[in-house]
Amino acid sequence: MTSRLLLQSGTLAVGASSLAVRASTLTTRASSLTARVGRRRVHTSNVQASFLEKLGLFMRPGSEAEAYVEPRSQPKVSIIERLGAMRRRGGYGLGGGMPLYVPIKAKNVEKAWEIWAKYLRYPDPTVPPPSRDSLVDMLMLVVNAVIPRTAGIITEAIRSKQPIAGFRTAVILRHIFAKSTGSEQAGHLSAFDLRLDLDRSEDYKHIIELLRLAVDSRLPGGNTRTIGELTADELELEANDMEVSRLVQVLIQAAIQDGVEIDTDILRATLDVMITTQDVTAACDTLAECYPDLALLLDPQAQVSAKVVSRALDDPQSELCQMAIGGLLQLVAVGTDPKQVGVDPRQPQEDLPYAQLEDVVDFSDKQPTAEEMKAVHAWRTATAERIYRAFVSAGISQVPAPDNSPHSALQGSVVPTPEMVSSVLNIYLAAGDVEQAALYYEALKAVLNQQSAQVQSSSWNAAGCEELKSEHKMGSGLWADIAHAACRSGQLWMAAQILGDMAGDGWAPLQSVYEQYIDAVSDPNEASLATAMRELQDRILANGISVTNLAVREPLICALTGQRDVVPKEFLTTRIEQAIVLFDIPNAEDIVSDETARDILSALIASGQLTRAQDLADTWSSGRPNLVTHQFAAELVRGLGRAGDHTQALELFSNYQHLDQGESTLDMLCAVLEVYMRAGDFAEAISVGKRIRTMVNANPHEQPERETYNYLLSAYCQKFQPSEAMCVLEEMRRYKVHANSDTYAVLAQSMSTLRSLDGMRLVSALANVDYNMAVSESEQSTATYSRPLPLGIDYYNSMIEA
């Protein structure tokens, strides 16, 4: 029995051997054929073709993949490798999986992200998830698409895509780090294999820069929870919902494991992320892994790595040291104590001046109390002082005393940068420590006096100021920052001094800075405002700059006469008077541009000074033929109508129409409609309303205000024309003009005026109009009419009367 089995096995072995020989013969024949002709020209039988196709050496005509077979002179590829390549056509990595291989190799970012996003939304348990290597390749595909590896100019189109790429980068990184392996009780991040196999420091810098763009700086930031002792499962949970600041911390650890040096560029990008997120704890934990001496400056109790030797403060004049100290001070200016997690360091509502109350939109319990803000400012001042003194003292050394005494003397040559001093100055101004703020401003001027004015790059003009000189000692952004800080703290004398020195350095202050200076006047009466403006004028003149310089006076006049919601009407009148007196505007025709002159006239109309606005317009029009525009004339007609001078308003409209050869703009017709409605002439109002409707139907892109439609509805109801009112409602629906409480009140009053069911039909039609014009979710944040409609008492009284 045994011998019979052996005999059969021998026969099978011989058969297998003959098959192997036959396969070898076929392979040799196929190789000889493909060496002479291309794959499409191979002539063979169906059996041979099927066998060669299985080996990956032959592809039938018309198949999807028809790659050219390498000649015999090229290195041979084994069958196992060919079969592996064929398997990877359906996915990237071993076996099947997600089909990311093709779009990644084709550098098709959008297609790769579409496949990846579809997997995240609709995970398929039958499809294996992508491997960690494939996600790293996709990460670099996203990064390199918006930040080229070769030096070149980044166009505006590419720059607009960078925030989206930053969001995608954060998502991919979270999944990459969630797949990192480590021991079962890994503990510290360094125990995990976080490597990305990137050997270029520029790659890590670009990734961090994109992460910073992914952060929405409008959202309140703050300290996050420190990543403690983690197991592999806990790291996966952490990574799936990791803050961007913590994501950068893990990324820095990955760079260290890849052997990449954390140089100045990477450190700068890292600190920028921490400043944007206001996360001091993440900054401490990150610096503890690469620059422990900097981490101890932020938090003396920070647990740093004993294995890392950092000498960032050894050379205070180095670019790394100065950049790091400047970044830490900026972080302290917006951050909080690392021991306080989740504290929102915004200013309490009760401490805001009247001009900023309208800007406060969050009245929830998240607003910090006065005691919390006091603790925040105490931590900021103490930490900033510690960091600043550590930098200055790093350059002090002991030298022999000049008088040959046995005691040594101290000598230092380290000069802080203007960025460092201005950051500390802002911190003390925010804390209300005027004495220390004054000392640091003197220190800032001393630092600037040691520097020579130079022609700087465009990056120095971060604030967008107009240049009074071509050479400067400090950037416009730093000047604007400390001026804003002084105004917010209410220190007008220091703000005036800063604005004067800013002009002396060759930067014309912005209108926004002037507005904060004017708003900071505690008692906004004429005497106090005049005193503040004289102080500002004297400071600017002391630096050799005339306040009548066009670049200086133009934004100042606009700040005084600008119509802003935070400025009450009586205060606007005082400011206009101050602008007219300060610059002798009526007698100096060239003191302002045409645009600023129109703003002044509009401000006079808004404050009720109609006669003065008309006289000033007549005076200026002689030398400015293009001064009076359609919009200004419409504002003046509307202002006269609201003041009750209907006759003069209509005369002005008639004269304007005569001069304009009978053509009237939509703004002018809307103003005349309001005048007729206020005068009670509903017939003429309907006549003007028909012209408005004809103009809008001819050009739907030009729409009147909602108030105009309310006047039209009221006019038609007053003249007992409910059918025309229904047409107006239909036009509102067509042009997506939503109703407000005044619209409901007008139609409710019409119910009693019409004394029929037509009024009820109008109200019903209005409800249908608003129902058919429901705004989308994307519009609800910006559309005022999307909020709950506040129906006034006039509406309810009219409903009861009807």
PDB file of N, CA and C in Angstrom, residues 70 150 200 244-245 354 509 564 610 760:
ATOM      1  N   GLU A  70       7.955  45.868 -20.758  1.00  0.00           N
ATOM      2  CA  GLU A  70       9.350  46.260 -20.800  1.00  0.00           C
ATOM      3  C   GLU A  70      10.155  45.266 -21.634  1.00  0.00           C
ATOM      4  N   THR A 150       9.022  73.979  -4.898  1.00  0.00           N
ATOM      5  CA  THR A 150      10.038  74.856  -5.470  1.00  0.00           C
ATOM      6  C   THR A 150       9.660  76.300  -5.199  1.00  0.00           C
ATOM      7  N   ARG A 200      12.408  66.736   5.211  1.00  0.00           N
ATOM      8  CA  ARG A 200      12.600  68.157   4.935  1.00  0.00           C
ATOM      9  C   ARG A 200      11.905  68.985   6.014  1.00  0.00           C
ATOM     10  N   VAL A 244      -6.297  71.993  17.396  1.00  0.00           N
ATOM     11  CA  VAL A 244      -5.221  72.272  16.453  1.00  0.00           C
ATOM     12  C   VAL A 244      -3.910  72.535  17.185  1.00  0.00           C
ATOM     13  N   SER A 245      -3.974  73.206  18.325  1.00  0.00           N
ATOM     14  CA  SER A 245      -2.750  73.464  19.081  1.00  0.00           C
ATOM     15  C   SER A 245      -2.110  72.163  19.548  1.00  0.00           C
ATOM     16  N   TYR A 354     -19.069 103.522  26.321  1.00  0.00           N
ATOM     17  CA  TYR A 354     -20.363 103.531  25.636  1.00  0.00           C
ATOM     18  C   TYR A 354     -20.221 103.195  24.166  1.00  0.00           C
ATOM     19  N   PRO A 509      -1.520 108.058  10.665  1.00  0.00           N
ATOM     20  CA  PRO A 509      -2.464 107.207  11.417  1.00  0.00           C
ATOM     21  C   PRO A 509      -3.715 106.909  10.606  1.00  0.00           C
ATOM     22  N   ARG A 564     -21.569 106.494  12.368  1.00  0.00           N
ATOM     23  CA  ARG A 564     -21.454 105.149  12.921  1.00  0.00           C
ATOM     24  C   ARG A 564     -22.589 104.922  13.911  1.00  0.00           C
ATOM     25  N   LEU A 610     -29.861 120.662   8.081  1.00  0.00           N
ATOM     26  CA  LEU A 610     -30.154 120.641   6.650  1.00  0.00           C
ATOM     27  C   LEU A 610     -29.758 121.947   5.967  1.00  0.00           C
ATOM     28  N   MET A 760     -58.148  91.599   5.206  1.00  0.00           N
ATOM     29  CA  MET A 760     -57.777  90.283   5.715  1.00  0.00           C
ATOM     30  C   MET A 760     -57.036  89.473   4.661  1.00  0.00           C
TER      31      MET A 760
END
